[in-house]
PDB file of C-alpha atoms in Angstrom:
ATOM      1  CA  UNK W 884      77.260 -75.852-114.115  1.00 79.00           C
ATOM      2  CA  UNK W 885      75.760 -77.181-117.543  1.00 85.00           C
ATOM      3  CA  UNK W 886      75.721 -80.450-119.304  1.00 88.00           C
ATOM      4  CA  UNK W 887      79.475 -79.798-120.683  1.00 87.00           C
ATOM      5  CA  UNK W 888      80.482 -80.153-116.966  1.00 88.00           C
ATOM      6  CA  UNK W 889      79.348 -83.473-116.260  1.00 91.00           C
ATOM      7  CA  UNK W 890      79.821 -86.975-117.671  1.00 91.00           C
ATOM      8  CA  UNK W 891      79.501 -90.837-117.323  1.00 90.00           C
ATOM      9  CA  UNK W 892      82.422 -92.759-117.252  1.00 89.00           C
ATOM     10  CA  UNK W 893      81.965 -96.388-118.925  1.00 86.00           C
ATOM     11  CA  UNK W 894      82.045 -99.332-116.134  1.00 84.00           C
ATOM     12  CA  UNK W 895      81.736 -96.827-112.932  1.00 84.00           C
ATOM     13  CA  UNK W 896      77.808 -95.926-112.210  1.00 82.00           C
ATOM     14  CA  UNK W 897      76.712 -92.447-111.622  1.00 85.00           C
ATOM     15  CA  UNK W 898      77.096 -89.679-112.987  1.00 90.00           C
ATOM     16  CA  UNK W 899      80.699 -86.887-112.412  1.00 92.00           C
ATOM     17  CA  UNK W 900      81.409 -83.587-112.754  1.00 91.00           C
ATOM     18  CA  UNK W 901      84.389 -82.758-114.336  1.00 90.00           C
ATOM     19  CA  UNK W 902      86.680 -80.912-112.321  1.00 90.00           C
ATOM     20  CA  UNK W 903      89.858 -79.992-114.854  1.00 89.00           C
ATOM     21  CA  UNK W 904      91.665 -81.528-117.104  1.00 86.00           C
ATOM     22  CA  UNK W 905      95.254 -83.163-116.184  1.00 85.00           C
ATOM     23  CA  UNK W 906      98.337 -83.745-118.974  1.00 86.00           C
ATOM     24  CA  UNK W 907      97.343 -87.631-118.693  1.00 85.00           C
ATOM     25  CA  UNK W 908      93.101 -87.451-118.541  1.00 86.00           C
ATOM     26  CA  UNK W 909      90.832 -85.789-116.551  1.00 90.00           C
ATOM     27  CA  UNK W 910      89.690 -84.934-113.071  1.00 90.00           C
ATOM     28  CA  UNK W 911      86.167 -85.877-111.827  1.00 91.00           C
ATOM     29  CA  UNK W 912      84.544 -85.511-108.406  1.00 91.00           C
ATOM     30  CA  UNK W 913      81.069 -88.272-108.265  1.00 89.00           C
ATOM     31  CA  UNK W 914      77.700 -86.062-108.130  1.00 87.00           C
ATOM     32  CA  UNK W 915      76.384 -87.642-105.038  1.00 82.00           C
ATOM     33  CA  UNK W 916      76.991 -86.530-101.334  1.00 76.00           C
ATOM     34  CA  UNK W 917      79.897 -88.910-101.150  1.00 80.00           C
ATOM     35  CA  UNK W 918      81.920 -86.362-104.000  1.00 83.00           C
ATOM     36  CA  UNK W 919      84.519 -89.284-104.191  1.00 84.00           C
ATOM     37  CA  UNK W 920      87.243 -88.160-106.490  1.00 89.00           C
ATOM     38  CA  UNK W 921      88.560 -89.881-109.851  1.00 85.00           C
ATOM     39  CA  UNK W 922      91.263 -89.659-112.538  1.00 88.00           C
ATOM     40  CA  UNK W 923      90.276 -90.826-115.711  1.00 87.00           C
ATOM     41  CA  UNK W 924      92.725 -91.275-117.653  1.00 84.00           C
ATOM     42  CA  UNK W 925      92.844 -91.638-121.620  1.00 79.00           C
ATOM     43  CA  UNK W 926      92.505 -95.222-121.724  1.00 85.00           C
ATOM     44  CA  UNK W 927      88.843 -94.733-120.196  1.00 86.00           C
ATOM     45  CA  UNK W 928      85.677 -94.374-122.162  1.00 89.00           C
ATOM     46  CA  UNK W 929      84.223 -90.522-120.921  1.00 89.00           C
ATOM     47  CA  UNK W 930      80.984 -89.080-122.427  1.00 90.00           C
ATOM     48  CA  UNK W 931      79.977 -85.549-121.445  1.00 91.00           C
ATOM     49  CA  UNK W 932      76.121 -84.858-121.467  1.00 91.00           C
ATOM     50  CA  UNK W 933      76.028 -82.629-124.074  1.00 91.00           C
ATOM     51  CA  UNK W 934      77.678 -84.794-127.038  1.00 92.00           C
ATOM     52  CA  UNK W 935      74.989 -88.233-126.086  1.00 92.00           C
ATOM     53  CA  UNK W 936      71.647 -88.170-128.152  1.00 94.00           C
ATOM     54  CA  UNK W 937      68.792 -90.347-128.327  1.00 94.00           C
ATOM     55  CA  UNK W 938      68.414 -92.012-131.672  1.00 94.00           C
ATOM     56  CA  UNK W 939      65.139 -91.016-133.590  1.00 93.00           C
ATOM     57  CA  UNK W 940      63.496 -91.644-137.011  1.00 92.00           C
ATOM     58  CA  UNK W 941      62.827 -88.356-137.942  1.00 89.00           C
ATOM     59  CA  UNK W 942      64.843 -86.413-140.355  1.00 88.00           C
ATOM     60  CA  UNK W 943      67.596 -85.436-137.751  1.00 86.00           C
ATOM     61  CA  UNK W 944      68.514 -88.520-136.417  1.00 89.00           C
ATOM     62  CA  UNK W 945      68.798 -87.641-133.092  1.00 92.00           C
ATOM     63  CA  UNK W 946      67.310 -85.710-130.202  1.00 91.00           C
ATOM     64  CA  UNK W 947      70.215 -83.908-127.859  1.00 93.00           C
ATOM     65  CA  UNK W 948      69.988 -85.658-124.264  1.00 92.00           C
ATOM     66  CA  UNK W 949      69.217 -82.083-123.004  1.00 91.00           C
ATOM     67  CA  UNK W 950      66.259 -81.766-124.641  1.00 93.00           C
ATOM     68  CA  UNK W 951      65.255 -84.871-123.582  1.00 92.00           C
ATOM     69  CA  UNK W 952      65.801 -84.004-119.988  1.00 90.00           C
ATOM     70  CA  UNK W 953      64.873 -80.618-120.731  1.00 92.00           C
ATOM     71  CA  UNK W 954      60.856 -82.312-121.310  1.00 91.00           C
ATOM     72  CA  UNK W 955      60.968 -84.875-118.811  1.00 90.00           C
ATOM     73  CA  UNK W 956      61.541 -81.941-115.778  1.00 91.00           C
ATOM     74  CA  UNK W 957      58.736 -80.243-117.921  1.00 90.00           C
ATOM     75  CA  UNK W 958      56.120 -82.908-118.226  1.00 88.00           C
ATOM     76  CA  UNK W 959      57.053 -84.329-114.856  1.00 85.00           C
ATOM     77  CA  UNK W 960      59.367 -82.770-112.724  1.00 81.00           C
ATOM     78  CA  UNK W 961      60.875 -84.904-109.934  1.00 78.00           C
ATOM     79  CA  UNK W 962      57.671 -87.727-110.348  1.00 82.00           C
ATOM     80  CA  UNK W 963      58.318 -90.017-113.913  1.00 82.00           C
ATOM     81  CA  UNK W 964      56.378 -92.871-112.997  1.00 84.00           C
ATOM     82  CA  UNK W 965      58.818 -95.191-114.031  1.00 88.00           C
ATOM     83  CA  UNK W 966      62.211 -96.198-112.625  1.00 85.00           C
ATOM     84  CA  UNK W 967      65.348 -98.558-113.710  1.00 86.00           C
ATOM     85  CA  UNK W 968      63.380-101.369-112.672  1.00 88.00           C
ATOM     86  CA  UNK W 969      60.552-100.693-114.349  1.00 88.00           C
ATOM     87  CA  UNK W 970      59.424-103.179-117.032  1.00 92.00           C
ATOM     88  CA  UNK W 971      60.860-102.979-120.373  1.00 93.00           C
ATOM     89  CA  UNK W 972      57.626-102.147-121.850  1.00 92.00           C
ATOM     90  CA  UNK W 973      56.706 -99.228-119.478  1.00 92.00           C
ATOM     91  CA  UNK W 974      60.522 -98.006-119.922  1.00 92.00           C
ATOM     92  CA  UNK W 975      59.839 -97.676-123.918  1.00 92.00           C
ATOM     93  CA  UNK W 976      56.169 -96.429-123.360  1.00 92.00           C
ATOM     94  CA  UNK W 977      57.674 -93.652-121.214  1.00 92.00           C
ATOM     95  CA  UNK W 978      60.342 -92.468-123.709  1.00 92.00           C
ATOM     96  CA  UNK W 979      57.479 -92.974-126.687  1.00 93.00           C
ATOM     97  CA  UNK W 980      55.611 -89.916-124.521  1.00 92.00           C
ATOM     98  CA  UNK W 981      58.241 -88.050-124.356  1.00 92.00           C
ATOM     99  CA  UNK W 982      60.198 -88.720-127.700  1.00 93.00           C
ATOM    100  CA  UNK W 983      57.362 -89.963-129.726  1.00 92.00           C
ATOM    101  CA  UNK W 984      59.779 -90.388-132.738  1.00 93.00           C
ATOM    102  CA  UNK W 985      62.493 -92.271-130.866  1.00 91.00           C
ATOM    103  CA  UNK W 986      63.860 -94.925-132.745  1.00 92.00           C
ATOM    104  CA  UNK W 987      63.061 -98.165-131.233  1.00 92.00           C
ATOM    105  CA  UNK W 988      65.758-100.436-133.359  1.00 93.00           C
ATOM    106  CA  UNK W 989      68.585 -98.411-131.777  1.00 93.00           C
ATOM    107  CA  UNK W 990      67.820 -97.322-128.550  1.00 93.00           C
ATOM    108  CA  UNK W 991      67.877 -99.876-126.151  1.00 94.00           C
ATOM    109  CA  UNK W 992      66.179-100.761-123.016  1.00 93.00           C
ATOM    110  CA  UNK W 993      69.552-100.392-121.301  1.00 92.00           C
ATOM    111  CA  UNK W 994      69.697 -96.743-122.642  1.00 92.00           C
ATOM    112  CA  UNK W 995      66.654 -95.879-121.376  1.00 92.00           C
ATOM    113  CA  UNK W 996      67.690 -97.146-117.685  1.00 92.00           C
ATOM    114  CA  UNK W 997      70.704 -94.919-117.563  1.00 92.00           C
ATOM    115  CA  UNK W 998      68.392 -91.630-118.703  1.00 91.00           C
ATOM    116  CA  UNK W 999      66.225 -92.658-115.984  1.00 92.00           C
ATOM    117  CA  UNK W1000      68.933 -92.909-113.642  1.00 91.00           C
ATOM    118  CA  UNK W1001      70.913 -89.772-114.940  1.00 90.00           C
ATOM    119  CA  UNK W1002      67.836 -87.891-114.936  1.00 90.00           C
ATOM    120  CA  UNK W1003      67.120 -89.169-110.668  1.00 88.00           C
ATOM    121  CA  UNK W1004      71.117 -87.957-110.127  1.00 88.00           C
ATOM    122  CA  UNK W1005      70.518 -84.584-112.138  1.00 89.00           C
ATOM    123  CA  UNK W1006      67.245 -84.088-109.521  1.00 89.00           C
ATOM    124  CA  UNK W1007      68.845 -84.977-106.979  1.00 87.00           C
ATOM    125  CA  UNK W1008      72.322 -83.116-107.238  1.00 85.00           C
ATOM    126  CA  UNK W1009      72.135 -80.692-109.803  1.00 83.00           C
ATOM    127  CA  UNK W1010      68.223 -79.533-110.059  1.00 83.00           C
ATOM    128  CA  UNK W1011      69.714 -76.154-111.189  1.00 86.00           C
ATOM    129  CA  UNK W1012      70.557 -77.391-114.737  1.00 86.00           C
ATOM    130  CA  UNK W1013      67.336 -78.294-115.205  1.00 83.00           C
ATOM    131  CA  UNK W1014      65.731 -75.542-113.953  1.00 78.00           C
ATOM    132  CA  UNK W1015      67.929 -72.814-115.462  1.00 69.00           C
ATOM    133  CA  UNK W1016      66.437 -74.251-118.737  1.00 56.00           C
ATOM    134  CA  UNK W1017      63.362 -74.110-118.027  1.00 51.00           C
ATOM    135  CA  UNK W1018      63.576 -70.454-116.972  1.00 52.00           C
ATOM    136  CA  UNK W1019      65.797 -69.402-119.801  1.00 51.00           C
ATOM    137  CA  UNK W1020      62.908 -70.853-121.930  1.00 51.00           C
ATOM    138  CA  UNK W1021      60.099 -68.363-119.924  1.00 47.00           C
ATOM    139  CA  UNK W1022      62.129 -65.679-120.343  1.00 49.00           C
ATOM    140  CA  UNK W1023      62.663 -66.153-123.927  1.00 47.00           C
ATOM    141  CA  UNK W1024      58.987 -66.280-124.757  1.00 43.00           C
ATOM    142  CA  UNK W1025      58.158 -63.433-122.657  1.00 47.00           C
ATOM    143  CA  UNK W1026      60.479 -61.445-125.095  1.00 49.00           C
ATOM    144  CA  UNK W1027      58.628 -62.482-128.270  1.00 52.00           C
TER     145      UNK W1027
END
């Protein structure tokens, strides 16, 4: 499983793992223990993990959301500190650390709350995207 296999669907919390595509929308089974399955069907707002970015001021524009996860479970693994109820303040001073060019105009607090809580589900139910990275990433600078 990668980030192309899961997504948020707008006005249902959690994250879902896409199961496979129907002729009216998709199939998506929750993350969590409960694996309660949906239909999403065109009319629904869907965003897969790898097509969100964070908003930054630096000449790209944006940082993938798998990078960004991709530091966080470097820099702190399962402990960030922070959670969704954290202050707005210590929200943007934790995605400052980690995204130091973030740009704070565009990304809101509300943005940073959901990769908080996406990164807890990821953690939780899929530590092997996370990890995979990280060892892909050993592996490539043992070759150089």
């Amino acid at each position: 499983m990668d980030y192309s296999d899961i997504a948020s669907v707008s006005g249902k919390g959690g994250l879902f793992k896409i199961v496979k595509p129907t002729r009216t929308g998709v199939i998506l089974e929750s993350l969590d223990d409960k694996k309660q399955k949906l239909v999403a069907s065109a009319t629904q707002r869907i965003s897969v993990l790898s097509d969100i970015s964070i908003y930054t001021t630096d000449q790209e524009g944006s940082t993938p959301l798998a990078e960004v996860f991709k530091k966080i479970y470097q820099e702190f693994n399962d402990d960030l500190g922070v959670t969704s109820t954290s202050s707005p303040d210590e929200l943007k001073a934790f995605l400052k650390h980690i995204i130091p060019d973030y740009d704070p105009q565009r990304v809101y607090v509300s943005d940073i709350k959901k990769v908080i809580n996406w990164y807890g589900a990821l953690i939780e139910n899929a530590p092997e995207i996370l990890s995979a990275e990280d060892k892909e990433e050993k592996e490539d600078t043992k070759k150089d």
